[in-house]
Coordinates of C-alpha atoms and ligand atoms in Angstrom, one line a residue:
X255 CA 31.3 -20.7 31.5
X256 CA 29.0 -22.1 34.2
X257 CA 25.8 -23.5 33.9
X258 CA 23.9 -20.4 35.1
X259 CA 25.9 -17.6 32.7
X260 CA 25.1 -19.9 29.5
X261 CA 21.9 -19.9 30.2
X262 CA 21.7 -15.6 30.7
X263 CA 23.3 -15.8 27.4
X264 CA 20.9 -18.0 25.9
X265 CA 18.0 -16.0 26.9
X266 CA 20.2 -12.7 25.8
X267 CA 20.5 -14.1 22.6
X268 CA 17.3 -15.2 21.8
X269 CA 16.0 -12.1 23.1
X270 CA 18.2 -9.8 20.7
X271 CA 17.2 -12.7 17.7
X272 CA 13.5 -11.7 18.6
X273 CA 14.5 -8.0 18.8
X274 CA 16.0 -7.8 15.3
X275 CA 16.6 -10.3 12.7
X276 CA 12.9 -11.7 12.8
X277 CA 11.0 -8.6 12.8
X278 CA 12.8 -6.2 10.5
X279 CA 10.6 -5.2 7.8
X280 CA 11.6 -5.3 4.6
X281 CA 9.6 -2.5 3.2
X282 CA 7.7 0.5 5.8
X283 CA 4.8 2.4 4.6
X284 CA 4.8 5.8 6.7
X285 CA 1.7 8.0 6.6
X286 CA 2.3 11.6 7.6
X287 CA -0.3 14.0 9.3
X288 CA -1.0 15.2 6.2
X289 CA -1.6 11.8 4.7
X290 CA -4.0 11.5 7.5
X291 CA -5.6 15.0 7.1
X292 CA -6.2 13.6 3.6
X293 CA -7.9 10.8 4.5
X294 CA -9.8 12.3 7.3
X295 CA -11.5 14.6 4.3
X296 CA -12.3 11.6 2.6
X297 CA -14.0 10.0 5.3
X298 CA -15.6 12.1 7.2
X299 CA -17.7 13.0 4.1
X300 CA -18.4 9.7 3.5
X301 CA -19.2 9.4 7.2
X302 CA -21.8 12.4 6.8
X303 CA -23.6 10.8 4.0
X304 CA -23.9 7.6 5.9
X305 CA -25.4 9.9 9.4
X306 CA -28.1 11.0 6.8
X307 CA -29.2 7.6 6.4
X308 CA -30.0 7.5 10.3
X309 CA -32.8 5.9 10.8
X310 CA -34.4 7.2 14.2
X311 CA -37.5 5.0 16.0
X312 CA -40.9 6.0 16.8
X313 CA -41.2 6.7 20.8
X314 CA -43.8 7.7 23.1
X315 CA -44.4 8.0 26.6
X316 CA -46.7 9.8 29.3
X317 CA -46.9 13.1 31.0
X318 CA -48.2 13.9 34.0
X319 CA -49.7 17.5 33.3
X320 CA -51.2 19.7 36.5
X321 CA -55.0 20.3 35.9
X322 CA -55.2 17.6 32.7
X323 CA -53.9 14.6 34.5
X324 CA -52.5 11.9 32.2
X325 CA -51.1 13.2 28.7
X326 CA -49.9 9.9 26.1
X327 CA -48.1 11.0 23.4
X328 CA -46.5 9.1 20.5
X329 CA -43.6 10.4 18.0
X330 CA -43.4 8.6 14.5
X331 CA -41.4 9.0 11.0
X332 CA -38.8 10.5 12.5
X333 CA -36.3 11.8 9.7
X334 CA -33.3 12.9 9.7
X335 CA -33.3 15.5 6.7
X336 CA -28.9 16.5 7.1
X337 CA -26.6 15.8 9.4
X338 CA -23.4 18.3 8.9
X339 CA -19.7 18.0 10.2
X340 CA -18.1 21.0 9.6
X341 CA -15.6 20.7 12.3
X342 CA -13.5 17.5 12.7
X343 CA -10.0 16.5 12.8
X344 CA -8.0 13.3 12.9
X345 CA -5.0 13.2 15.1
X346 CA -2.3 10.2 16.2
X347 CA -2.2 9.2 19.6
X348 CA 1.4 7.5 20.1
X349 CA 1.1 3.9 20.7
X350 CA -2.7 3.7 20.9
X351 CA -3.5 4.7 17.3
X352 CA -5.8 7.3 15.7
X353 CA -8.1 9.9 17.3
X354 CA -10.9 10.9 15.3
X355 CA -12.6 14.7 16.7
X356 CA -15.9 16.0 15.5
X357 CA -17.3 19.1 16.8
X358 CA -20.1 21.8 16.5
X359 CA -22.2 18.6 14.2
X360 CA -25.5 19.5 13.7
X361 CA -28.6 17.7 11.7
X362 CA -32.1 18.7 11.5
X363 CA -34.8 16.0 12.1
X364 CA -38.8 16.4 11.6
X365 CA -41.8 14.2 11.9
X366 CA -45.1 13.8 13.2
X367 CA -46.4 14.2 16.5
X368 CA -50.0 12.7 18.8
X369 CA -51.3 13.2 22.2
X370 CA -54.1 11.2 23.7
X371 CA -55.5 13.2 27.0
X372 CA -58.6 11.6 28.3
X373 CA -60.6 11.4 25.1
X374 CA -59.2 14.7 23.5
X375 CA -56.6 13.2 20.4
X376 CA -54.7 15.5 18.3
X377 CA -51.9 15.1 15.9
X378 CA -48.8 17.4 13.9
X379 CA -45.5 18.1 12.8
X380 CA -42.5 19.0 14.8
X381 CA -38.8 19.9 13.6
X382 CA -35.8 19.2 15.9
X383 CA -32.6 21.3 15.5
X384 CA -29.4 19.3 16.9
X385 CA -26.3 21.5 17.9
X386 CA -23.1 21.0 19.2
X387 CA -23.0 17.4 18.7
X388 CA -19.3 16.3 19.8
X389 CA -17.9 12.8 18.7
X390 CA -15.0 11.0 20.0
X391 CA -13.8 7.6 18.2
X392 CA -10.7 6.3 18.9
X393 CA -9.6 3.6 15.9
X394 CA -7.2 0.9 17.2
X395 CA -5.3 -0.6 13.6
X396 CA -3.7 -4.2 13.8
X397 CA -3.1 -7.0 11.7
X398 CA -5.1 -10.5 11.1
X399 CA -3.5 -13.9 10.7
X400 CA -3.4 -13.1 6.1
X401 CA -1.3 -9.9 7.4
X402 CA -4.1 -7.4 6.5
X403 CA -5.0 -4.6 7.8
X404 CA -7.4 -4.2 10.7
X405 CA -9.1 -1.5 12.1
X406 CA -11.4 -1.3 15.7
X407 CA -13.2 1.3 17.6
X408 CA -12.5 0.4 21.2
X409 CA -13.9 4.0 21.9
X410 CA -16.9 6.0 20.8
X411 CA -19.1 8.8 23.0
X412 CA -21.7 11.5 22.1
X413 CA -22.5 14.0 23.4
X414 CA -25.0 16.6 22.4
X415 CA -25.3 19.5 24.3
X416 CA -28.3 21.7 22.6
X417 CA -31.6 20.8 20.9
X418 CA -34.4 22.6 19.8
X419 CA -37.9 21.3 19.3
X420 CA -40.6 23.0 17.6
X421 CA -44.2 21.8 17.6
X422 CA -47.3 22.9 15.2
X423 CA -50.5 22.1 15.1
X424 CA -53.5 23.1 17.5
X425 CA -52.3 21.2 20.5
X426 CA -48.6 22.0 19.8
X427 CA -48.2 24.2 23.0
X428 CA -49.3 21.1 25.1
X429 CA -45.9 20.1 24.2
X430 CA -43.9 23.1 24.9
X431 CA -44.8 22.3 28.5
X432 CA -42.5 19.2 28.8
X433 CA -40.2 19.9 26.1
X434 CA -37.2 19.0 28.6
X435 CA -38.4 15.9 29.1
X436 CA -38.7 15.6 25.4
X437 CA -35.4 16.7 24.8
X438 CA -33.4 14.6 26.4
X439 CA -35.5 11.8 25.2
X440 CA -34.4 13.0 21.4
X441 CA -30.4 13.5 23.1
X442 CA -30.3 10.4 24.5
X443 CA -31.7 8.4 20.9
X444 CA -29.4 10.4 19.0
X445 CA -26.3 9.8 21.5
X446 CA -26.8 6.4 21.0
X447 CA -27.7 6.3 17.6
X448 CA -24.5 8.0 16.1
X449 CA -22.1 5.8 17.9
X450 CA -23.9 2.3 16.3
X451 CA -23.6 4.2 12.8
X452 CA -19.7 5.9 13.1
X453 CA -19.0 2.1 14.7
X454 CA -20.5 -0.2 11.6
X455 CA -19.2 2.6 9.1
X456 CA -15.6 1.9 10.5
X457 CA -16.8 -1.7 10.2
X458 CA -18.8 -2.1 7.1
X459 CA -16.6 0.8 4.9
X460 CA -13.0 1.2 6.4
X461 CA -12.6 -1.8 7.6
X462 CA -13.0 -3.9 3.8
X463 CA -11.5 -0.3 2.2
X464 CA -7.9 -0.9 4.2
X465 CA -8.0 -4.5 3.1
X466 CA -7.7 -4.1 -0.7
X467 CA -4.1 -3.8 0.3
X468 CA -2.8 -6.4 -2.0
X469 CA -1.0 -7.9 0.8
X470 CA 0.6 -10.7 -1.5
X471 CA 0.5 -9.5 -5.7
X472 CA 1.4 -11.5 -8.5
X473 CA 3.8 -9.6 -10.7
X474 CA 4.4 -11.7 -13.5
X475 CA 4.4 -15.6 -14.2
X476 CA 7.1 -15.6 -11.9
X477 CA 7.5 -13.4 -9.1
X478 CA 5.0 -12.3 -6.5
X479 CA 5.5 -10.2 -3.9
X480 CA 4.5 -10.6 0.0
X481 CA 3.3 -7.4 1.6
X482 CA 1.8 -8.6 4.6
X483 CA 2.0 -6.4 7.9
X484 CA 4.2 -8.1 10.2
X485 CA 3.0 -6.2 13.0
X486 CA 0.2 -3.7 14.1
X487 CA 0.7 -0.3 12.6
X488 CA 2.4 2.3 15.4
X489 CA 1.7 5.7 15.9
X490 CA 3.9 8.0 16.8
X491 CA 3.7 12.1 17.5
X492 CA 4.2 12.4 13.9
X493 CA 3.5 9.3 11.3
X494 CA 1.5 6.5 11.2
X495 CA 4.1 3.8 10.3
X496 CA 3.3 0.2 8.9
X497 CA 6.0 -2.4 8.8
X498 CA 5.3 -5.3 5.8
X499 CA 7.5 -8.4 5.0
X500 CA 8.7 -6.4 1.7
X501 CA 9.6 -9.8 0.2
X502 CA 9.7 -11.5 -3.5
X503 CA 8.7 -15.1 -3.8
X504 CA 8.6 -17.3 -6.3
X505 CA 5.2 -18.3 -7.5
X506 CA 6.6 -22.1 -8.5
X507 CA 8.6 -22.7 -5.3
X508 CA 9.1 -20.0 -2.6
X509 CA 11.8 -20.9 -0.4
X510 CA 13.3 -19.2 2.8
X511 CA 15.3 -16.0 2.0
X512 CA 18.9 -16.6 2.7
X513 CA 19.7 -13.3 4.2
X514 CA 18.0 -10.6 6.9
X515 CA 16.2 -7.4 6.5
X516 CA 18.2 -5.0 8.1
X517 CA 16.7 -2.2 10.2
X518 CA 15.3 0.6 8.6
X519 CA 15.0 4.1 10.4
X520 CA 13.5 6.2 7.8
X521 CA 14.4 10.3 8.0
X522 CA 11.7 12.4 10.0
X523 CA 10.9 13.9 6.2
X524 CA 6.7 14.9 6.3
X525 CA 6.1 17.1 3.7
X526 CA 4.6 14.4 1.5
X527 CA 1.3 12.1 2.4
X528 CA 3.2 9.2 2.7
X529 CA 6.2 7.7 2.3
X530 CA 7.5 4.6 0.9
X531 CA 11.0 3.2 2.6
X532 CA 11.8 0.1 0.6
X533 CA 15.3 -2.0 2.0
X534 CA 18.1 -3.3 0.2
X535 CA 16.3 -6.7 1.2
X536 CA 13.3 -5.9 -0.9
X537 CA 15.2 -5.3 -4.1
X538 CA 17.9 -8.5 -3.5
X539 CA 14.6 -10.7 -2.5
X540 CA 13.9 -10.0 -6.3
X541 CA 16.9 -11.3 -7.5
X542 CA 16.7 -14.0 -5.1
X543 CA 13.5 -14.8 -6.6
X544 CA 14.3 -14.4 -10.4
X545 CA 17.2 -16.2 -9.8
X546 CA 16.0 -19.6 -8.1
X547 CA 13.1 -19.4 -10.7
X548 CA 15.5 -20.3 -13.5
X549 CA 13.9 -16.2 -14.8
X550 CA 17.7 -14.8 -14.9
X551 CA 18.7 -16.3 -18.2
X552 CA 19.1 -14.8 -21.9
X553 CA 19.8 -16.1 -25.1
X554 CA 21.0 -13.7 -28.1
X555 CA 21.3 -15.1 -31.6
X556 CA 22.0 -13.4 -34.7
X557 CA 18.3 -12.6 -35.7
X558 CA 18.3 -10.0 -32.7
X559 CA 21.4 -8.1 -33.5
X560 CA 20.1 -4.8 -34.6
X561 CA 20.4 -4.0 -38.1
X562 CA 23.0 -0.8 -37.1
X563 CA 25.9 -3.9 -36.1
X564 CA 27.7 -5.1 -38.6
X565 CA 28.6 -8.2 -36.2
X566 CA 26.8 -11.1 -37.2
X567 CA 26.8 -13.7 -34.4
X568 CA 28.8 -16.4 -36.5
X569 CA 32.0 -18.0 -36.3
X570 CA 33.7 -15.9 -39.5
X571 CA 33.3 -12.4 -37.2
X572 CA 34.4 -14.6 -34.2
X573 CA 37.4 -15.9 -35.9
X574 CA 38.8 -12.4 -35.7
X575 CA 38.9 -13.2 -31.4
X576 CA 39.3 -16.7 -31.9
X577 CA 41.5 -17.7 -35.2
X578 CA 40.6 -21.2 -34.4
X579 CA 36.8 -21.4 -35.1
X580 CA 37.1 -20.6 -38.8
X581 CA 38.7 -24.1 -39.3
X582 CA 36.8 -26.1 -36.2
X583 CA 33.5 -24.7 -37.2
X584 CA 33.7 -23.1 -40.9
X585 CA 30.8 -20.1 -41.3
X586 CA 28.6 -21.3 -38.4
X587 CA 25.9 -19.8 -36.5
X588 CA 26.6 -18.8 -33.3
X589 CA 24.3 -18.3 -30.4
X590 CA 25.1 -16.6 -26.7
X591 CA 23.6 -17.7 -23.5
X592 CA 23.7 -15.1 -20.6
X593 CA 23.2 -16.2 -17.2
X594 CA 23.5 -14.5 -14.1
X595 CA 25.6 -17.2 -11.8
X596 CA 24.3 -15.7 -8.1
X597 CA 21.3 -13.8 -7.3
X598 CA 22.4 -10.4 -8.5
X599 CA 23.2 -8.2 -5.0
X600 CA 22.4 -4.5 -5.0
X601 CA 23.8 -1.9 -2.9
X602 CA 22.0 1.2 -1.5
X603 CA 23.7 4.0 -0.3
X604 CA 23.3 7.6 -0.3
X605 CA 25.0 7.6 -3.7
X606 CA 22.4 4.9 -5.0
X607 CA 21.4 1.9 -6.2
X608 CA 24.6 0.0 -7.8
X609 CA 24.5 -3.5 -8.3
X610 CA 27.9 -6.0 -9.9
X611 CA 26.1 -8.7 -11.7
X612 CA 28.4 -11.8 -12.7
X613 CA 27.1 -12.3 -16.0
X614 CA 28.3 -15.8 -17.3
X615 CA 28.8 -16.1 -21.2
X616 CA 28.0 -19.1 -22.7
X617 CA 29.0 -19.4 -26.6
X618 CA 27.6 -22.3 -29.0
X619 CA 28.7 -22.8 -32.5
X620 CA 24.9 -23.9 -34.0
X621 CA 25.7 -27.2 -35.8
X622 CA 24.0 -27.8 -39.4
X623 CA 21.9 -30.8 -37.2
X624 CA 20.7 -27.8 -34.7
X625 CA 22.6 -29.1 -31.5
X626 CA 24.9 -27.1 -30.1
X627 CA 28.5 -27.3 -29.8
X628 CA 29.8 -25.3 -26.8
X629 CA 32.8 -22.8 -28.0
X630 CA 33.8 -20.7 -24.7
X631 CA 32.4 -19.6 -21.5
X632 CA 33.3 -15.9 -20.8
X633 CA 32.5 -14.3 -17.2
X634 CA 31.1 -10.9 -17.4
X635 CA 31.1 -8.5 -14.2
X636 CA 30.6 -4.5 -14.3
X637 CA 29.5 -1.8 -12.3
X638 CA 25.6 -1.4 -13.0
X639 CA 23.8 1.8 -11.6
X640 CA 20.5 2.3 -11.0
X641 CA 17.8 5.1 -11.7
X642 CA 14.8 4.6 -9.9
X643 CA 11.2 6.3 -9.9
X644 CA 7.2 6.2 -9.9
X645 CA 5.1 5.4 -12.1
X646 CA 1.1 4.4 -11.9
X647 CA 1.9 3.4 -8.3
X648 CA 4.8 1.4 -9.7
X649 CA 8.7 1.3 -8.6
X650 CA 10.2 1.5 -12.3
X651 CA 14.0 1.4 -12.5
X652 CA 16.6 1.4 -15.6
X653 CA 20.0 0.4 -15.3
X654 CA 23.0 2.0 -16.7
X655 CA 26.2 -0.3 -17.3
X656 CA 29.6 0.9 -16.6
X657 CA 32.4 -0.4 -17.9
X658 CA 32.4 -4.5 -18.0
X659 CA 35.2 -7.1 -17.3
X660 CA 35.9 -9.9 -19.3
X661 CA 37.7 -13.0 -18.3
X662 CA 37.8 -16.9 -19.6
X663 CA 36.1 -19.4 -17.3
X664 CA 36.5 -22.4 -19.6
X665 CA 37.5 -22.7 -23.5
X666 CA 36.4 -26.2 -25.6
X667 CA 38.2 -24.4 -28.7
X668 CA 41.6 -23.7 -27.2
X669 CA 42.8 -20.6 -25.8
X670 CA 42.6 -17.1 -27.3
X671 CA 43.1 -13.8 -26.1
X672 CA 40.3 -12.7 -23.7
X673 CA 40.4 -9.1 -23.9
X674 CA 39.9 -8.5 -27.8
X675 CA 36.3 -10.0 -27.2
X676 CA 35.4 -6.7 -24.9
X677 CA 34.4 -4.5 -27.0
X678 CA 32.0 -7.0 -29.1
X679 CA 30.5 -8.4 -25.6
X680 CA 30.0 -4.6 -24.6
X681 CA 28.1 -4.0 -27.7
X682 CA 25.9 -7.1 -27.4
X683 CA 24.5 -6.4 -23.6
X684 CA 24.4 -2.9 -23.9
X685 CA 22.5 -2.8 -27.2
X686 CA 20.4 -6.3 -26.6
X687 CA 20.8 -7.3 -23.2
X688 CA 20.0 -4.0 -21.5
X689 CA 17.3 -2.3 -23.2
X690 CA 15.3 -5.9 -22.9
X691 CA 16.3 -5.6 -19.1
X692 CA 15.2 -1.6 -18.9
X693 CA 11.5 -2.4 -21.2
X694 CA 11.1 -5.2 -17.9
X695 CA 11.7 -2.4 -15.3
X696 CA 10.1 0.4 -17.0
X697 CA 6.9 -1.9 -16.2
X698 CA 8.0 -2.2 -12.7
X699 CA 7.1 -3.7 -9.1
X700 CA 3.7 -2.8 -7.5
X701 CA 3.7 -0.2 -4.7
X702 CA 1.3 -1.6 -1.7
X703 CA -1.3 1.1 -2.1
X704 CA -5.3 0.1 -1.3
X705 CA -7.5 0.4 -4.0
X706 CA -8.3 3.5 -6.2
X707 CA -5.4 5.2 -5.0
X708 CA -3.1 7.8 -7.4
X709 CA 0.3 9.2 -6.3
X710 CA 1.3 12.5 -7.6
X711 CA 4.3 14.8 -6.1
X712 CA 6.4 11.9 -6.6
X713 CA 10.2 12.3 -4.7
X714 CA 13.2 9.6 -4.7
X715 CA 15.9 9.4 -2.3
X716 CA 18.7 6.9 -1.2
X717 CA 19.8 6.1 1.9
X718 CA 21.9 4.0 3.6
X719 CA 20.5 0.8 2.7
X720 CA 17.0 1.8 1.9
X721 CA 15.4 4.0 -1.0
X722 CA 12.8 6.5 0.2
X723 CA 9.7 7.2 -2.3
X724 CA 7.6 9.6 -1.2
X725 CA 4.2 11.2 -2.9
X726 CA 0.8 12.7 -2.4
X727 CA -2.3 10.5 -2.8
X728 CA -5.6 10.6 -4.5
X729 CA -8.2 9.1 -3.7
X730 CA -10.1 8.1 -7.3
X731 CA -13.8 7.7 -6.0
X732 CA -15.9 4.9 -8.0
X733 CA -18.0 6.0 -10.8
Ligands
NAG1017 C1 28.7 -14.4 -41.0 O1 29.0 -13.0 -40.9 C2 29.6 -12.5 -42.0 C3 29.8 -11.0 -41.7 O2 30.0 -10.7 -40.4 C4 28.7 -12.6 -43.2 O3 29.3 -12.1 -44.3 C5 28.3 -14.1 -43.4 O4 27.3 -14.2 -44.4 C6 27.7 -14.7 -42.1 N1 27.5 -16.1 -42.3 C7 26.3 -16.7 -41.9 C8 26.3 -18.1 -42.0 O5 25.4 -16.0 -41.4
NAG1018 C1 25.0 -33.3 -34.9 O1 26.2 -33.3 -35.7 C2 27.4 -33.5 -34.9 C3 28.6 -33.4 -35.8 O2 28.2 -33.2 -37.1 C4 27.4 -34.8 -34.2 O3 28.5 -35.0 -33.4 C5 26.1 -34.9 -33.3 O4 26.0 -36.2 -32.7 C6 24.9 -34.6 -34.1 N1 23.7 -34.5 -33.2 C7 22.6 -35.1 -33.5 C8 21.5 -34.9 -32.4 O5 22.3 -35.7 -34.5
NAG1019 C1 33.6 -1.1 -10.3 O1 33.7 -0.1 -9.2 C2 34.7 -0.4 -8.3 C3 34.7 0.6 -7.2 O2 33.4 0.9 -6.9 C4 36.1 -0.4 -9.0 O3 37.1 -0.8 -8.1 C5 36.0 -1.4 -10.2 O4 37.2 -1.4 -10.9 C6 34.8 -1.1 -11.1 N1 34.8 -2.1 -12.1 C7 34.7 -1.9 -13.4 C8 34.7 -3.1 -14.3 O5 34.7 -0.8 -13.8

């Protein structure tokens, strides 16, 4: 290979590494139109409650009038008594972002009024009516350096295409001479006016709203898990999609995962507000996790046998298996540590979740002195399943065992015959190990959902290589 072809190839490869590997997410939050139609209701009556709070400035100015000459007049308290948007809509404009439409807004203003001509001064009320106000905002969404959410307005117009002033008061027809000039006067405040209030809104409310995501959350005293955006939500004709790391760390030590997210391409499915695609990568970075932390061991001694099995954990029941422990280690305690040898690996498929755990079995004889003699190690492996669902904007699971293997990885006692143990072992994970595991998962991982959100309407499917959640939201309002 010359010179010149390894270097194509270099640059080919890195290109494809910077194309995949790096920037897979590992879990995608997709919000449908009906997510954002959702939200859009939410919004735009908060956005109408903040337009009330316009504040609009005194203003005056001269006339000339035919006849009078010079007319001065002054506005003051100016106040905006409603401001209504009936009509608005939010649509997704692919690769740019959101569009936000109001039309047919109107808002009813009054204050006071004074003219000053030559020495004559008079003062009174007015009323403004404000139709067919039409806003445009475009809102741009990215991601800061902590992997939050961002949200911009690179766009904003007004237009205002009818307004209606009323005067009162003894002089008010003075004013219904130059009530075009008036007019636009009040147009060209409110234009301007709007914009600065939908812009800080966005800033000042949506803005801090979006970043309650809990971009990184502690889920125990172990785990956390990273949630950061690793790139500016896209929009497409359909969804708004965001693509986080979908990782678990742990909180002692977190080191680099040893394998990739793999793509995800989530179904065109809409009917719910928003979907949840979580990878294969996102459940194994949990046992990745749990695993490095020293979190994926268990001990089972003979005080948590339940009072149904007849089995106590001691060397006389063992000696049935294992002839040779009734004369090593005469009516002894026993004691079982579980460990899981690798990170557990899970599997996703259209079937489901299925993991094979390699359980290691240690077993101790527990000498009068309280140390431990070792007896056995026994390696466990079985087909686990998985049932997954929702729960207080949690991913809860419980696992079902199949039916386990046991084989001898070491013996300190002497050898014995492996398979008579099965049943006893099957006994002990299925009624200890596993409903301790399921109480753990029925409190389950945190979904990345802002704050004061509920999911209802809850659906779970698999996929190759990804599980699909998907739900409607509600929005729980402060009280
Ligand atoms: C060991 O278990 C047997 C029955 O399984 C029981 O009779 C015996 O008392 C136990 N010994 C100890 C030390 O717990
Ligand atoms: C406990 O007893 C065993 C045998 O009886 C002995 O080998 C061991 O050294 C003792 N351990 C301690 C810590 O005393
Ligand atoms: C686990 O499932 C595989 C096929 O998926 C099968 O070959 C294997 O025997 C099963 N193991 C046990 C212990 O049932």
């Amino acid at each position: 290979m010359g010179a010149q072809s390894l270097a194509v190839a270099c640059r080919a490869l890195i290109l494809f590494l910077t194309l995949t590997g790096a920037t897979n997410p590992g879990f995608v939050v997709r919000i449908t139109q009906a997510g954002l139609d959702y939200a859009h209701q939410q919004g735009i009556a908060v956005l109408e409650k903040e337009l009330a709070q316009l504040k609009l400035p005194d203003f005056s100015g001269d006339f000339r009038i035919k006849v009078l000459g010079k007319v001065r007049y002054e506005f003051s308290r100016l106040d905006l008594r409603n401001f209504h948007l009936p009509y608005s809509r939010i649509s997704l404009v692919p690769n740019v972002g959101l569009q936000v439409s109001i039309s047919n807004a109107f808002a009813d203003v009054d204050g006071n009024w004074r003219v000053k001509i030559h020495f004559i001064r008079d003062h009174g009320s007015f009323d403004v009516r404000v139709e067919n106000i039409y806003v445009n905002i475009n809102l741009k969404l990215g991601n800061d350096a902590s992997g939050k959410p961002t949200i911009d307005t690179p766009y904003c117009s007004t237009r205002i295409s009818n307004i209606r002033v009323r005067f009162s008061g003894r002089l008010g027809w003075l004013y219904n001479l130059f009530h075009n000039a008036i007019e636009s006067k009040f147009r060209k405040i409110l234009e301007g006016k709007v914009c600065d209030i939908v812009v800080k809104s966005v800033h000042s409310k949506l803005q801090p709203y979006v970043q309650t995501l809990p971009v990184t959350a502690r889920i125990d005293a172990i785990a956390g898990v990273d949630y950061s955006l690793v790139a500016p939500p896209t929009a497409t004709a359909q969804s708004l999609d965001v693509a986080l790391k979908g990782e678990f760390f742990s909180l002692a030590h977190r080191s680099a995962v040893p394998f990739p997210p793999l793509a995800l391409a989530l179904p065109p499915d809409h009917d719910r507000m928003v979907y949840f695609g979580a990878s294969s990568y996102f459940f194994n970075t949990a046992g990745f996790a749990y695993h490095a932390a020293g979190a994926l061991v268990f001990e089972i001694t003979d005080s948590m046998i339940p009072k149904t099995i007849d089995f106590h954990l001691n060397t006389t029941t063992f000696s049935a298996f294992v002839p040779q422990l009734e004369k090593m280690y005469p009516n002894t305690p026993m004691k079982l540590r579980l460990s899981a040898s690798s990170a557990p690996f899970l599997n996703i498929g259209p079937g489901g979740l299925s993991l094979k755990p390699v359980v290691d079995i240690q077993a101790y004889a527990i000498l009068p002195n309280s140390s431990l003699a070792p007896l056995f190690l026994l390696s466990l492996t079985g087909n686990v399943s998985a049932v997954i669902n929702v729960k207080s904007g949690h991913i809860v699971g419980s696992l079902n065992v199949g039916r386990m293997k046991l084989s001898l990885k070491h013996s300190d006692v002497g050898t014995f015959q492996v398979r008579t143990l099965q049943s006893i072992m099957n006994i002990y994970a299925s009624s200890i190990l596993l409903p301790r595991l399921n109480e753990r998962l029925d409190e389950g991982f945190p979904l990345p959902l802002p704050d004061r959100i509920q999911l209802s309407n809850t659906l779970v499917r698999f996929h190759q290589n990804f599980l699909l959640l998907g739900a409607d939201v509600r929005y729980q309002p402060r009280v």
